[in-house]
Amino acid sequence: DEYMKCKTDPIYFCETYMKIISLDEGIIPFKMFPFQKRFVKTAVENRFTIVRCGRQMGKTTTATGLLLHEALFNETGSAFIAILANKMDTAQEILERIQMAYELLPQWLQQGVVSWNKRSIVLENKTKIICAPTSSSSIRGKSISILYLDEFAHIPPHIQLKFFTGTYPVISSGTRTKIIITSTPNGMELYYKL
């Protein structure tokens, strides 16, 4: 019953079982603010989600919980999740957050691990999560089920359009694929227009 409750309610899963790191308190349970719950609900119900938020508001942490939930409980039997950020270090840090949250879950919520490294995870349920920098060729040719673009407004302006037009086709062929974009504002470039 508890497993099914986690599967059907990502907010319940995050608030009940996910742990995050607080700068002041160390490892703590993830208690969501109302806007974080709205972010999760919006991303679950829609294919295209874009979030504009100030710095240190928890948008990446929220996305981490959402991606972890999808990796564990995806409906298709397998998922291919790509995490792209304005810098490779940032993308890897998001994957590390997912890895830490996964390791701190009760064992009955975990899937078996097939592969686990700094740039990718493959779980027993055939879910794959990769991280990459924002370049037009970083995920070209892959069939992605969820594309998460972090700090999109901070991709250099001369790369944004080429990156987006090169990346968008990886999810456009599916009917249940998703794009989730989060960023802090940074001028009036492509992110602003989107």
XYZ file of N, CA and C in Angstrom:
582
model
N 0.827 -1.209 0.000
C 0.000 0.000 0.000
C 0.867 1.267 0.000
N 1.917 1.253 0.796
C 2.790 2.424 0.883
C 3.552 2.631 -0.425
N 3.996 1.551 -1.044
C 4.688 1.639 -2.332
C 3.763 2.256 -3.376
N 2.518 1.816 -3.425
C 1.563 2.348 -4.403
C 1.243 3.812 -4.113
N 1.201 4.182 -2.852
C 0.962 5.584 -2.500
C 2.110 6.453 -3.018
N 3.339 5.966 -2.870
C 4.505 6.702 -3.393
C 4.463 6.780 -4.911
N 4.072 5.678 -5.546
C 4.034 5.647 -7.008
C 3.021 6.632 -7.571
N 1.870 6.733 -6.948
C 0.809 7.569 -7.494
C 0.874 9.026 -7.056
N 1.697 9.336 -6.075
C 1.748 10.709 -5.562
C 3.199 11.155 -5.364
N 3.790 11.810 -6.378
C 5.196 12.215 -6.241
C 5.443 13.200 -5.102
N 4.456 14.008 -4.769
C 4.634 14.950 -3.648
C 4.730 14.177 -2.335
N 3.855 13.206 -2.159
C 3.911 12.358 -0.966
C 5.260 11.636 -0.898
N 5.689 11.073 -2.021
C 6.978 10.373 -2.088
C 8.113 11.304 -1.650
N 8.161 12.504 -2.224
C 9.241 13.443 -1.902
C 9.223 13.849 -0.439
N 8.054 14.199 0.067
C 7.975 14.698 1.444
C 8.129 13.590 2.491
N 7.789 12.364 2.133
C 7.845 11.271 3.102
C 9.179 10.546 3.102
N 9.785 10.386 1.918
C 10.970 9.526 1.834
C 12.230 10.187 1.289
N 12.111 11.329 0.633
C 13.297 11.941 0.044
C 14.038 12.790 1.071
N 15.355 12.703 1.007
C 16.198 13.512 1.887
C 17.044 14.448 1.020
N 17.310 15.632 1.562
C 18.130 16.627 0.873
C 19.197 17.126 1.849
N 20.151 17.888 1.327
C 21.181 18.464 2.189
C 20.870 19.927 2.441
N 20.782 20.285 3.708
C 20.624 21.674 4.137
C 22.007 22.186 4.538
N 22.332 23.407 4.127
C 23.634 23.974 4.492
C 23.794 24.102 6.006
N 22.682 24.329 6.694
C 22.745 24.520 8.145
C 22.568 23.228 8.939
N 21.731 22.306 8.419
C 21.342 21.149 9.222
C 21.844 19.808 8.703
N 22.515 19.789 7.569
C 22.972 18.510 7.009
C 21.830 17.808 6.267
N 21.755 16.501 6.406
C 20.731 15.721 5.706
C 19.409 15.836 6.458
N 18.379 16.293 5.732
C 17.054 16.501 6.329
C 15.969 15.993 5.374
N 14.762 15.731 5.888
C 13.643 15.394 4.997
C 13.308 16.584 4.101
N 12.822 16.298 2.913
C 12.456 17.337 1.944
C 11.010 17.760 2.199
N 10.846 18.900 2.855
C 9.522 19.472 3.084
C 9.317 20.573 2.052
N 8.333 20.398 1.213
C 8.138 21.280 0.067
C 7.326 22.521 0.412
N 7.712 23.624 -0.223
C 6.925 24.845 -0.166
C 5.755 24.704 -1.151
N 4.700 25.495 -0.987
C 3.556 25.396 -1.907
C 3.950 25.554 -3.382
N 4.885 26.471 -3.712
C 5.251 26.640 -5.118
C 5.984 25.415 -5.649
N 6.715 24.683 -4.792
C 7.386 23.457 -5.227
C 6.365 22.354 -5.519
N 5.341 22.286 -4.712
C 4.266 21.317 -4.968
C 3.555 21.654 -6.281
N 3.357 22.941 -6.525
C 2.716 23.378 -7.777
C 3.593 23.025 -8.979
N 4.906 23.177 -8.832
C 5.857 22.812 -9.874
C 5.731 21.317 -10.198
N 5.737 20.472 -9.178
C 5.622 19.021 -9.395
C 4.301 18.686 -10.071
N 3.218 19.237 -9.565
C 1.894 18.948 -10.136
C 1.826 19.386 -11.604
N 2.358 20.551 -11.896
C 2.362 21.053 -13.269
C 3.178 20.141 -14.178
N 4.353 19.732 -13.739
C 5.221 18.880 -14.559
C 4.620 17.492 -14.772
N 3.909 16.988 -13.787
C 3.263 15.673 -13.933
C 2.117 15.745 -14.945
N 1.375 16.843 -14.920
C 0.170 16.965 -15.747
C 0.422 17.502 -17.154
N 1.618 18.004 -17.434
C 1.881 18.646 -18.722
C 3.156 18.113 -19.355
N 3.219 18.164 -20.681
C 4.427 17.755 -21.401
C 5.516 18.817 -21.347
N 5.123 20.072 -21.331
C 6.077 21.165 -21.393
C 5.922 22.039 -20.161
N 6.992 22.129 -19.374
C 6.960 22.915 -18.149
C 8.165 23.837 -18.148
N 7.917 25.111 -17.870
C 9.019 26.064 -17.737
C 8.829 26.814 -16.418
N 9.921 26.900 -15.652
C 9.861 27.506 -14.325
C 10.902 28.625 -14.255
N 10.422 29.808 -13.886
C 11.316 30.938 -13.623
C 11.291 31.170 -12.116
N 12.460 31.208 -11.531
C 12.518 31.274 -10.079
C 13.814 31.951 -9.660
N 13.799 32.609 -8.533
C 15.005 33.242 -8.020
C 16.039 32.216 -7.575
N 17.232 32.691 -7.283
C 18.302 31.808 -6.833
C 17.997 31.235 -5.456
N 18.443 30.023 -5.251
C 18.327 29.336 -3.962
C 16.879 29.177 -3.486
N 15.980 28.974 -4.443
C 14.566 28.783 -4.101
C 14.169 27.309 -4.070
N 15.046 26.420 -4.513
C 14.751 24.996 -4.470
C 14.187 24.420 -5.756
N 14.346 25.135 -6.868
C 13.807 24.621 -8.134
C 14.550 23.364 -8.590
N 15.882 23.344 -8.436
C 16.661 22.175 -8.837
C 16.400 21.009 -7.884
N 16.261 21.292 -6.610
C 15.935 20.244 -5.645
C 14.590 19.624 -5.969
N 13.622 20.459 -6.318
C 12.301 19.960 -6.689
C 12.386 19.091 -7.941
N 13.134 19.561 -8.931
C 13.317 18.772 -10.157
C 13.999 17.444 -9.843
N 14.944 17.451 -8.914
C 15.624 16.225 -8.504
C 14.615 15.201 -7.980
N 13.717 15.649 -7.114
C 12.694 14.747 -6.578
C 11.774 14.218 -7.667
N 11.386 15.090 -8.561
C 10.510 14.706 -9.669
C 11.186 13.675 -10.576
N 12.461 13.899 -10.905
C 13.195 12.967 -11.766
C 13.448 11.637 -11.069
N 13.754 11.677 -9.781
C 13.942 10.439 -9.022
C 12.645 9.640 -8.994
N 11.538 10.317 -8.765
C 10.246 9.634 -8.759
C 9.984 8.973 -10.110
N 10.215 9.699 -11.184
C 9.993 9.140 -12.522
C 10.923 7.951 -12.784
N 12.157 8.041 -12.331
C 13.097 6.938 -12.532
C 12.635 5.664 -11.824
N 12.077 5.816 -10.643
C 11.654 4.660 -9.859
C 10.304 4.102 -10.285
N 9.383 4.975 -10.667
C 7.991 4.560 -10.853
C 7.443 4.813 -12.251
N 8.291 4.973 -13.253
C 7.780 5.335 -14.574
C 6.794 4.296 -15.089
N 5.833 4.782 -15.851
C 4.731 3.956 -16.342
C 5.097 3.095 -17.544
N 6.133 3.441 -18.263
C 6.436 2.766 -19.521
C 7.284 1.515 -19.352
N 7.763 1.253 -18.165
C 8.639 0.114 -17.963
C 10.104 0.479 -18.146
N 10.354 1.616 -18.731
C 11.712 2.149 -18.828
C 11.598 3.632 -19.144
N 12.587 4.377 -18.737
C 12.600 5.810 -19.036
C 14.028 6.197 -19.364
N 14.183 7.180 -20.212
C 15.496 7.727 -20.527
C 15.416 9.204 -20.180
N 16.086 9.570 -19.101
C 16.051 10.932 -18.578
C 17.390 11.595 -18.864
N 17.341 12.769 -19.466
C 18.565 13.525 -19.746
C 18.548 14.817 -18.946
N 19.621 15.061 -18.219
C 19.795 16.279 -17.438
C 20.853 17.114 -18.146
N 20.454 18.268 -18.634
C 21.401 19.169 -19.296
C 21.423 20.491 -18.548
N 22.592 21.031 -18.379
C 22.739 22.310 -17.684
C 23.747 23.167 -18.438
N 23.820 24.433 -18.041
C 24.704 25.360 -18.739
C 26.174 24.974 -18.619
N 26.527 24.172 -17.609
C 27.890 23.671 -17.442
C 27.829 22.196 -17.065
N 28.815 21.417 -17.497
C 28.849 19.989 -17.174
C 28.890 19.778 -15.669
N 29.637 20.610 -14.947
C 29.696 20.469 -13.486
C 28.313 20.581 -12.855
N 27.505 21.488 -13.376
C 26.153 21.672 -12.850
C 25.291 20.451 -13.139
N 25.368 19.932 -14.356
C 24.602 18.732 -14.716
C 25.014 17.554 -13.829
N 26.314 17.389 -13.609
C 26.796 16.304 -12.754
C 26.340 16.486 -11.312
N 26.300 17.719 -10.852
C 25.857 17.961 -9.478
C 24.389 17.571 -9.296
N 23.575 17.800 -10.313
C 22.158 17.396 -10.239
C 22.060 15.869 -10.191
N 22.850 15.189 -11.015
C 22.860 13.722 -10.980
C 23.331 13.226 -9.616
N 24.319 13.888 -9.031
C 24.790 13.511 -7.692
C 23.688 13.678 -6.648
N 22.875 14.718 -6.783
C 21.745 14.907 -5.857
C 20.763 13.742 -5.973
N 20.488 13.325 -7.209
C 19.596 12.183 -7.421
C 20.209 10.932 -6.796
N 21.497 10.727 -7.001
C 22.170 9.555 -6.449
C 22.111 9.551 -4.921
N 22.362 10.712 -4.303
C 22.316 10.783 -2.849
C 20.907 10.515 -2.328
N 19.915 11.136 -2.962
C 18.526 10.927 -2.532
C 18.141 9.455 -2.687
N 18.583 8.831 -3.767
C 18.314 7.410 -3.993
C 18.936 6.553 -2.883
N 20.204 6.830 -2.570
C 20.908 6.043 -1.550
C 20.250 6.153 -0.176
N 19.587 7.278 0.087
C 18.961 7.493 1.393
C 17.513 7.002 1.459
N 17.003 6.463 0.366
C 15.656 5.896 0.376
C 15.653 4.576 1.140
N 14.503 4.199 1.706
C 14.407 2.842 2.269
C 14.652 1.823 1.150
N 15.229 0.714 1.499
C 15.610 -0.274 0.486
C 14.420 -0.777 -0.331
N 13.242 -0.851 0.270
C 12.078 -1.367 -0.455
C 11.588 -0.410 -1.541
N 12.066 0.837 -1.527
C 11.729 1.784 -2.590
C 12.776 1.810 -3.707
N 13.943 1.250 -3.458
C 15.024 1.289 -4.437
C 14.848 0.204 -5.505
N 15.295 0.511 -6.701
C 15.439 -0.471 -7.771
C 16.869 -1.005 -7.704
N 17.100 -2.154 -8.297
C 18.472 -2.631 -8.408
C 19.275 -1.703 -9.310
N 20.564 -1.599 -9.079
C 21.428 -0.718 -9.865
C 22.251 -1.557 -10.836
N 22.172 -1.204 -12.113
C 22.951 -1.881 -13.152
C 24.253 -1.130 -13.393
N 24.177 0.205 -13.443
C 25.356 1.042 -13.686
C 25.209 2.322 -12.872
N 26.335 2.810 -12.339
C 26.303 3.967 -11.433
C 27.634 4.696 -11.552
N 27.651 5.860 -12.172
C 28.891 6.617 -12.256
C 28.599 8.110 -12.242
N 29.595 8.936 -12.511
C 29.439 10.387 -12.396
C 28.574 11.001 -13.481
N 28.365 10.277 -14.572
C 27.606 10.854 -15.679
C 26.345 10.085 -16.042
N 26.111 8.940 -15.407
C 24.900 8.194 -15.741
C 24.541 7.177 -14.664
N 23.281 6.811 -14.690
C 22.745 5.759 -13.828
C 21.873 4.879 -14.718
N 21.958 3.577 -14.520
C 21.014 2.649 -15.148
C 20.463 1.783 -14.029
N 19.135 1.734 -13.936
C 18.478 0.956 -12.895
C 17.931 -0.353 -13.468
N 17.614 -1.260 -12.564
C 17.096 -2.580 -12.918
C 15.815 -2.508 -13.748
N 15.007 -1.466 -13.538
C 13.757 -1.317 -14.295
C 13.992 -0.706 -15.680
N 15.249 -0.671 -16.100
C 15.676 -0.176 -17.411
C 15.629 1.356 -17.545
N 15.442 2.050 -16.450
C 15.527 3.504 -16.476
C 16.988 3.909 -16.593
N 17.229 4.902 -17.434
C 18.575 5.432 -17.605
C 18.510 6.938 -17.374
N 19.467 7.455 -16.613
C 19.588 8.895 -16.402
C 21.000 9.289 -16.809
N 21.101 10.283 -17.678
C 22.411 10.785 -18.082
C 22.478 12.277 -17.813
N 23.691 12.797 -17.697
C 23.872 14.243 -17.591
C 24.851 14.680 -18.670
N 24.660 15.898 -19.150
C 25.508 16.424 -20.223
C 25.454 17.942 -20.194
N 26.445 18.580 -20.813
C 26.388 20.041 -20.931
C 25.453 20.432 -22.071
N 25.103 21.688 -22.133
C 24.211 22.160 -23.183
C 24.986 22.451 -24.451
N 25.063 21.446 -25.295
C 25.617 21.642 -26.643
C 24.625 21.020 -27.611
N 24.627 21.474 -28.841
C 23.615 21.012 -29.797
C 23.744 19.524 -30.092
N 24.897 18.929 -29.791
C 25.084 17.508 -30.092
C 25.126 16.622 -28.854
N 24.903 17.169 -27.670
C 25.086 16.391 -26.435
C 24.165 15.187 -26.330
N 22.952 15.277 -26.841
C 22.044 14.126 -26.790
C 21.427 13.827 -28.153
N 22.034 14.344 -29.200
C 21.535 14.113 -30.557
C 21.471 12.606 -30.828
N 20.370 12.166 -31.432
C 20.213 10.764 -31.806
C 19.659 9.876 -30.706
N 19.460 10.399 -29.514
C 18.919 9.602 -28.422
C 17.406 9.808 -28.336
N 16.698 8.814 -27.846
C 15.254 8.928 -27.646
C 15.001 9.179 -26.167
N 14.816 10.420 -25.825
C 14.676 10.845 -24.432
C 13.206 10.895 -24.049
N 12.879 10.385 -22.852
C 11.494 10.480 -22.389
C 11.277 11.735 -21.540
N 12.291 12.147 -20.779
C 12.216 13.408 -20.034
C 13.521 14.166 -20.236
N 13.397 15.377 -20.723
C 14.555 16.246 -20.921
C 14.461 17.369 -19.891
N 15.438 17.428 -18.995
C 15.466 18.475 -17.980
C 16.599 19.444 -18.311
N 16.227 20.704 -18.536
C 17.191 21.755 -18.857
C 17.268 22.710 -17.671
N 18.406 22.728 -16.995
C 18.578 23.561 -15.815
C 19.364 24.820 -16.170
N 18.978 25.929 -15.581
C 19.617 27.241 -15.802
C 19.724 27.574 -17.292
N 18.611 27.378 -17.983
C 18.566 27.572 -19.424
C 18.904 29.011 -19.830
N 18.496 29.988 -19.040
C 18.768 31.387 -19.387
C 20.252 31.724 -19.325
N 21.037 30.852 -18.709
C 22.462 31.124 -18.543
C 23.329 30.409 -19.578
N 22.695 29.796 -20.562
C 23.436 29.298 -21.715
C 23.822 30.533 -22.514
N 25.057 30.630 -22.997
C 25.437 31.829 -23.765
C 24.445 32.102 -24.896
N 24.034 33.363 -25.072
C 22.997 33.709 -26.049
C 23.278 33.213 -27.475
N 24.546 33.199 -27.875
C 24.851 32.767 -29.244
C 24.706 31.252 -29.424
N 24.517 30.500 -28.326
C 24.355 29.040 -28.390
C 22.907 28.615 -28.167
N 22.107 29.431 -27.470
C 20.766 29.024 -27.042
C 19.900 28.459 -28.157
N 19.719 29.184 -29.235
C 18.815 28.732 -30.293
C 19.329 27.466 -30.959
N 20.617 27.424 -31.275
C 21.199 26.224 -31.893
C 21.045 25.027 -30.963
N 21.296 25.244 -29.680
C 21.136 24.166 -28.700
C 19.694 23.686 -28.649
N 18.756 24.617 -28.526
C 17.352 24.238 -28.382
C 16.835 23.536 -29.631
N 17.153 24.045 -30.806
C 16.674 23.409 -32.038
C 17.360 22.060 -32.277
N 18.568 21.891 -31.765
C 19.242 20.602 -31.884
C 18.777 19.594 -30.855
N 18.262 20.071 -29.734
C 17.861 19.207 -28.633
C 16.375 18.868 -28.661
N 15.536 19.795 -29.048
C 14.083 19.600 -29.018
C 13.620 18.337 -29.746
N 14.194 17.986 -30.902
C 13.709 16.789 -31.600
C 13.837 15.482 -30.819
N 14.689 15.422 -29.801
C 14.849 14.157 -29.078
C 13.599 13.761 -28.298
N 12.704 14.692 -28.047
C 11.465 14.325 -27.348
C 10.229 14.517 -28.218
N 10.368 15.145 -29.361
C 9.188 15.520 -30.134
C 8.476 14.340 -30.783
N 9.135 13.196 -30.929
C 8.494 12.067 -31.592
C 7.545 11.304 -30.672
N 7.658 11.466 -29.378
C 6.777 10.768 -28.445
C 5.558 11.592 -28.100
N 4.540 10.923 -27.572
C 3.340 11.639 -27.136
C 3.311 11.825 -25.622
N 4.170 11.088 -24.899
C 4.210 11.202 -23.443
C 5.560 11.720 -22.959
N 6.409 12.132 -23.887
C 7.703 12.681 -23.516
C 7.527 14.072 -22.921
N 8.526 14.507 -22.162
C 8.403 15.796 -21.470
C 9.682 16.612 -21.579
N 9.495 17.931 -21.543
C 10.604 18.865 -21.352
C 10.285 19.689 -20.113
N 11.255 19.745 -19.215
C 11.148 20.579 -18.022
C 12.325 21.549 -18.069
N 12.027 22.833 -18.060
C 13.060 23.862 -18.104
C 12.955 24.702 -16.837
N 14.087 24.889 -16.164
C 14.121 25.775 -15.000
C 15.275 26.750 -15.171
N 15.102 27.943 -14.629
C 16.193 28.915 -14.669
C 15.874 30.119 -13.800
N 16.931 30.790 -13.421
C 16.789 32.129 -12.889
C 16.813 33.061 -14.098
N 16.173 34.218 -14.045
C 16.167 35.133 -15.184
C 17.575 35.617 -15.521
N 17.775 35.947 -16.798
C 19.084 36.448 -17.217
C 18.942 37.227 -18.524
N 18.179 38.260 -18.513
C 18.034 39.071 -19.726
C 16.856 38.618 -20.580
N 16.857 39.051 -21.830
C 15.710 38.806 -22.706
C 16.126 37.971 -23.906
N 16.637 36.782 -23.637
C 17.093 35.877 -24.678
C 16.007 34.845 -24.963
N 16.383 33.661 -25.469
C 15.424 32.619 -25.852
C 14.593 32.151 -24.664
N 15.204 31.995 -23.509
C 14.455 31.577 -22.322
C 13.320 32.560 -22.016
N 13.613 33.832 -22.098
C 12.598 34.869 -21.893
C 11.465 34.723 -22.900
N 11.818 34.480 -24.171
C 10.799 34.324 -25.213
C 9.955 33.074 -24.995
N 10.590 31.989 -24.580
C 9.823 30.767 -24.294
C 8.864 30.991 -23.147
